[in-house]
Coordinates of C-alpha atoms in Angstrom, one line a residue:
X1 CA 38.3 -6.8 -288.6
X2 CA 35.1 -8.4 -287.4
X3 CA 34.0 -10.9 -284.7
X4 CA 34.4 -14.1 -286.8
X5 CA 37.9 -13.2 -288.0
X6 CA 39.0 -12.3 -284.4
X7 CA 38.2 -15.9 -283.4
X8 CA 40.7 -17.2 -285.9
X9 CA 43.8 -17.5 -283.8
X10 CA 46.1 -19.7 -285.9
X11 CA 49.2 -17.9 -287.3
X12 CA 48.4 -19.0 -290.9
X13 CA 44.9 -17.7 -290.6
X14 CA 46.1 -14.3 -289.3
X15 CA 48.7 -14.0 -292.0
X16 CA 46.2 -14.9 -294.7
X17 CA 43.8 -12.3 -293.4
X18 CA 46.6 -9.7 -293.3
X19 CA 47.5 -10.4 -297.0
X20 CA 43.8 -10.3 -298.0
X21 CA 43.1 -7.1 -296.2
X22 CA 45.9 -5.4 -298.1
X23 CA 44.7 -6.7 -301.4
X24 CA 43.0 -4.5 -304.0
X25 CA 40.5 -7.3 -304.7
X26 CA 39.1 -7.6 -301.2
X27 CA 35.5 -7.2 -300.4
X28 CA 34.5 -5.5 -297.1
X29 CA 32.8 -7.9 -294.6
X30 CA 29.5 -7.0 -293.0
X31 CA 29.4 -6.2 -289.3
X32 CA 33.0 -4.8 -289.1
X33 CA 34.2 -3.2 -285.9
X34 CA 34.7 0.1 -287.6
X35 CA 32.7 1.9 -290.3
X36 CA 34.4 2.8 -293.6
X37 CA 34.4 6.5 -292.7
X38 CA 36.0 6.0 -289.2
X39 CA 39.6 5.8 -290.4
X40 CA 40.2 9.6 -290.1
X41 CA 39.6 9.9 -286.3
X42 CA 41.4 6.6 -285.7
X43 CA 44.4 7.8 -287.7
X44 CA 44.5 11.3 -286.3
X45 CA 43.2 11.1 -282.7
X46 CA 44.3 7.6 -281.7
X47 CA 47.5 7.0 -283.8
X48 CA 49.0 10.3 -284.8
X49 CA 48.2 12.4 -281.6
X50 CA 48.1 9.4 -279.2
X51 CA 50.3 6.4 -279.9
X52 CA 52.9 8.1 -282.1
X53 CA 53.3 11.0 -279.6
X54 CA 53.9 8.5 -276.8
X55 CA 56.4 6.5 -278.8
X56 CA 54.2 3.4 -279.0
X57 CA 53.8 3.6 -282.8
X58 CA 56.3 4.6 -285.5
X59 CA 55.4 6.0 -288.9
X60 CA 57.1 5.1 -292.2
X61 CA 58.4 8.2 -293.8
X62 CA 58.5 9.2 -297.5
X63 CA 55.1 7.9 -298.5
X64 CA 52.4 10.0 -300.1
X65 CA 49.5 10.9 -297.8
X66 CA 47.0 8.9 -299.9
X67 CA 49.2 5.8 -300.2
X68 CA 47.5 2.4 -299.8
X69 CA 50.7 0.9 -298.4
X70 CA 51.1 0.3 -294.7
X71 CA 52.7 3.2 -293.0
X72 CA 52.3 2.6 -289.2
X73 CA 53.8 -0.1 -287.0
X74 CA 54.2 -0.8 -283.3
X75 CA 57.5 0.5 -281.9
X76 CA 59.9 -2.4 -281.1
X77 CA 60.0 -1.8 -277.3
X78 CA 56.2 -1.4 -277.2
X79 CA 55.5 -4.5 -279.2
X80 CA 57.8 -6.4 -276.9
X81 CA 55.2 -6.0 -274.2
X82 CA 53.0 -8.4 -276.0
X83 CA 55.5 -11.3 -275.7
X84 CA 53.5 -14.2 -274.5
X85 CA 56.5 -15.8 -272.9
X86 CA 56.8 -13.1 -270.3
X87 CA 55.8 -14.0 -266.8
X88 CA 53.4 -11.7 -265.0
X89 CA 56.2 -10.2 -262.8
X90 CA 58.4 -9.7 -265.9
X91 CA 55.6 -8.1 -267.8
X92 CA 54.8 -5.7 -265.0
X93 CA 58.4 -4.7 -264.8
X94 CA 58.6 -4.2 -268.5
X95 CA 55.4 -2.2 -268.6
X96 CA 56.7 0.0 -265.7
X97 CA 60.0 0.5 -267.5
X98 CA 58.3 1.5 -270.8
X99 CA 56.0 3.9 -268.9
X100 CA 58.9 5.5 -267.2
X101 CA 60.8 6.0 -270.5
X102 CA 57.8 7.3 -272.5
X103 CA 55.3 9.0 -270.2
X104 CA 55.6 12.3 -268.3
X105 CA 54.9 12.5 -264.5
X106 CA 51.4 13.8 -265.1
X107 CA 50.5 10.8 -267.4
X108 CA 52.0 8.4 -264.9
X109 CA 50.0 9.9 -262.0
X110 CA 46.8 9.7 -264.2
X111 CA 47.4 6.0 -264.8
X112 CA 47.9 5.3 -261.1
X113 CA 44.7 7.2 -260.1
X114 CA 42.7 5.4 -262.8
X115 CA 44.0 2.1 -261.6
X116 CA 43.2 2.9 -258.0
X117 CA 39.7 3.9 -259.1
X118 CA 39.2 0.7 -261.0
X119 CA 40.2 -1.3 -258.0
X120 CA 37.7 0.6 -255.8
X121 CA 34.9 0.1 -258.2
X122 CA 35.2 -3.7 -257.7
X123 CA 35.1 -3.5 -253.9
X124 CA 32.0 -3.8 -251.8
X125 CA 32.1 -0.3 -250.4
X126 CA 34.2 2.8 -250.6
X127 CA 35.6 4.4 -247.5
X128 CA 36.2 8.2 -247.7
X129 CA 37.9 10.6 -245.4
X130 CA 36.0 13.9 -244.7
X131 CA 37.9 17.2 -244.3
X132 CA 37.6 16.9 -240.5
X133 CA 39.3 13.5 -240.8
X134 CA 36.3 11.4 -239.9
X135 CA 35.3 8.5 -242.2
X136 CA 32.2 7.9 -244.2
X137 CA 31.2 4.8 -246.3
X138 CA 30.1 5.5 -249.8
X139 CA 28.3 3.2 -252.2
X140 CA 30.5 0.9 -254.3
X141 CA 30.8 1.7 -257.9
X142 CA 32.0 4.6 -260.1
X143 CA 29.9 7.2 -258.3
X144 CA 31.4 6.2 -255.0
X145 CA 34.9 6.4 -256.4
X146 CA 34.3 9.9 -257.8
X147 CA 32.7 11.0 -254.5
X148 CA 35.7 9.8 -252.5
X149 CA 38.0 11.8 -254.7
X150 CA 35.9 14.9 -254.4
X151 CA 36.1 14.7 -250.6
X152 CA 39.8 13.7 -250.3
X153 CA 41.4 15.4 -253.4
X154 CA 39.2 18.3 -254.6
X155 CA 38.2 19.8 -251.3
X156 CA 41.7 20.3 -249.8
X157 CA 43.2 21.4 -253.2
X158 CA 40.7 24.1 -254.1
X159 CA 39.1 25.2 -250.7
X160 CA 40.9 27.0 -247.9
X161 CA 38.8 25.7 -245.0
X162 CA 36.4 23.0 -246.4
X163 CA 33.5 21.2 -244.7
X164 CA 30.8 19.0 -246.0
X165 CA 27.3 20.3 -245.7
X166 CA 25.5 17.7 -247.7
X167 CA 26.1 14.3 -249.3
X168 CA 23.6 12.1 -251.0
X169 CA 23.8 8.8 -252.8
X170 CA 21.6 6.8 -255.1
X171 CA 18.1 6.1 -254.1
X172 CA 17.8 9.5 -252.4
X173 CA 19.9 8.2 -249.5
X174 CA 21.2 11.1 -247.5
X175 CA 24.6 10.5 -246.0
X176 CA 25.3 13.9 -244.5
X177 CA 22.8 16.8 -243.9
X178 CA 24.1 19.9 -242.2
X179 CA 22.6 22.1 -244.9
X180 CA 19.3 22.5 -243.0
X181 CA 21.2 24.2 -240.2
X182 CA 22.0 27.0 -242.7
X183 CA 18.4 27.1 -243.9
X184 CA 19.3 25.4 -247.2
X185 CA 16.0 23.7 -247.8
X186 CA 16.6 20.7 -250.1
X187 CA 13.6 18.7 -251.4
X188 CA 14.8 15.3 -252.7
X189 CA 11.8 15.0 -254.9
X190 CA 12.7 18.2 -256.8
X191 CA 16.4 18.9 -256.7
X192 CA 18.9 16.6 -255.0
X193 CA 22.5 17.7 -255.1
X194 CA 25.2 15.1 -254.8
X195 CA 27.6 17.1 -252.6
X196 CA 27.6 20.5 -251.1
X197 CA 30.9 21.7 -249.7
X198 CA 31.3 25.0 -247.8
X199 CA 34.6 26.8 -247.7
X200 CA 34.5 28.6 -244.3
X201 CA 37.3 30.9 -245.5
X202 CA 39.5 32.8 -243.2
X203 CA 37.5 36.0 -242.6
X204 CA 35.7 36.3 -239.3
X205 CA 32.8 38.1 -241.0
X206 CA 32.3 35.3 -243.4
X207 CA 32.9 37.6 -246.4
X208 CA 35.0 34.9 -248.2
X209 CA 32.7 32.0 -247.4
X210 CA 31.8 29.9 -250.4
X211 CA 29.2 27.2 -251.1
X212 CA 30.2 24.7 -253.7
X213 CA 27.5 22.5 -255.3
X214 CA 29.1 19.4 -256.8
X215 CA 27.4 16.9 -259.2
X216 CA 29.1 13.5 -259.4
X217 CA 28.7 12.1 -262.9
X218 CA 29.5 8.5 -263.6
X219 CA 26.9 8.3 -266.3
X220 CA 24.5 11.3 -266.3
X221 CA 23.4 14.4 -264.4
X222 CA 25.9 17.2 -264.9
X223 CA 25.4 20.8 -263.8
X224 CA 23.4 22.0 -266.8
X225 CA 21.7 25.4 -267.0
X226 CA 18.4 24.2 -265.5
X227 CA 20.1 22.4 -262.6
X228 CA 22.4 25.4 -261.9
X229 CA 19.3 27.6 -261.7
X230 CA 17.6 25.2 -259.2
X231 CA 20.6 24.9 -257.0
X232 CA 21.1 28.7 -257.1
X233 CA 17.5 29.2 -255.9
X234 CA 18.1 26.9 -252.9
X235 CA 20.9 29.2 -251.8
X236 CA 19.1 32.4 -252.6
X237 CA 16.0 31.2 -250.7
X238 CA 18.3 30.7 -247.7
X239 CA 19.5 34.3 -247.9
X240 CA 22.9 33.8 -249.6
X241 CA 24.2 35.9 -252.4
X242 CA 25.1 34.4 -255.8
X243 CA 28.7 35.7 -255.3
X244 CA 29.1 33.1 -252.6
X245 CA 28.2 30.2 -254.9
X246 CA 30.2 27.9 -257.2
X247 CA 29.2 24.9 -259.2
X248 CA 31.3 21.9 -260.2
X249 CA 30.7 18.8 -262.2
X250 CA 33.1 16.0 -261.3
X251 CA 34.0 13.2 -263.7
X252 CA 36.5 10.2 -263.4
X253 CA 38.5 11.2 -266.4
X254 CA 38.6 13.3 -269.6
X255 CA 38.3 10.1 -271.7
X256 CA 35.2 8.9 -269.8
X257 CA 32.1 8.5 -272.0
X258 CA 30.1 10.4 -269.4
X259 CA 32.2 13.5 -269.9
X260 CA 32.0 13.3 -273.7
X261 CA 28.2 12.8 -273.4
X262 CA 27.8 15.7 -271.0
X263 CA 30.1 18.3 -272.6
X264 CA 27.4 20.1 -274.6
X265 CA 25.1 20.3 -271.6
X266 CA 27.5 21.9 -269.1
X267 CA 26.3 25.3 -267.9
X268 CA 28.4 28.4 -268.4
X269 CA 29.7 29.9 -265.2
X270 CA 30.6 26.4 -263.8
X271 CA 33.7 24.3 -263.3
X272 CA 34.6 20.8 -264.5
X273 CA 37.0 18.6 -262.5
X274 CA 38.5 15.2 -263.1
X275 CA 39.6 12.7 -260.4
X276 CA 42.5 11.5 -262.6
X277 CA 44.0 15.0 -262.9
X278 CA 43.2 16.4 -259.5
X279 CA 45.5 19.5 -259.7
X280 CA 43.7 20.9 -262.8
X281 CA 40.2 22.3 -263.4
X282 CA 38.2 23.5 -266.4
X283 CA 36.5 26.9 -266.2
X284 CA 33.4 27.4 -268.3
X285 CA 33.4 31.2 -267.9
X286 CA 30.4 33.3 -268.8
X287 CA 30.3 37.1 -268.7
X288 CA 30.6 37.2 -264.9
X289 CA 33.5 36.3 -262.7
X290 CA 33.3 32.9 -261.0
X291 CA 35.6 31.9 -258.2
X292 CA 36.7 29.0 -256.2
X293 CA 38.6 30.1 -253.1
X294 CA 42.0 28.9 -254.3
X295 CA 41.7 31.4 -257.2
X296 CA 40.9 34.5 -255.1

């Protein structure tokens, strides 16, 4: 498939292309959408472990692994969703019914959260509720959507008694700065964390207090080893022990290009959290114990 072919919309043109693409005499066009060696990841990751597992694609049985014959097809109830005669309301109802039949609750929740995030990205600004129930306006766009989820979803799920010490946005704009009251000296020209949460814990002596440095990644800037060291030094210079520190990189979703790009950079001894799956967290454990309060 390539751009010029995709513009040919007549049924006869499509049928002709389908026959030609299955012919042993065909020549591969230039500028195709996929490289010749890309069929394995498409077959395995997208079709076999994705669409077949969800019931969107069926596989023809009894064919050799190396057969040139077609072996995959859209399942009938899934292909019915592409019926052009469906009205928008009927299509929405059919999609919802298909999702209910084929997706588990976690997948449905992920879809809803991603849809909500997409809607927020297109808005002028993002309103977020802080742990103390006051409101703050975040910048529009993917970073604002992730930041909102960090404040409203991550903090209450993983911290016992959360509060926001620091919140910055693009252009070195400081939205909240209570960190200086605890002698956390942050120089925006050197190291500018996106969010610092503090879990005040439940002990009167502060023995279970925890500082959580969070990097919001819509495109770049995860907690890598260098950034982790710089953030650690901010806390140490203020007189806090490393046992009271945690580091989190927050992404929109596991499928986000930003996560795939950053995976090799993420520092050991940190956490990874996704807005679309708020109850789960990835632990990149090194040879030392790392804790977020909920795990104590």
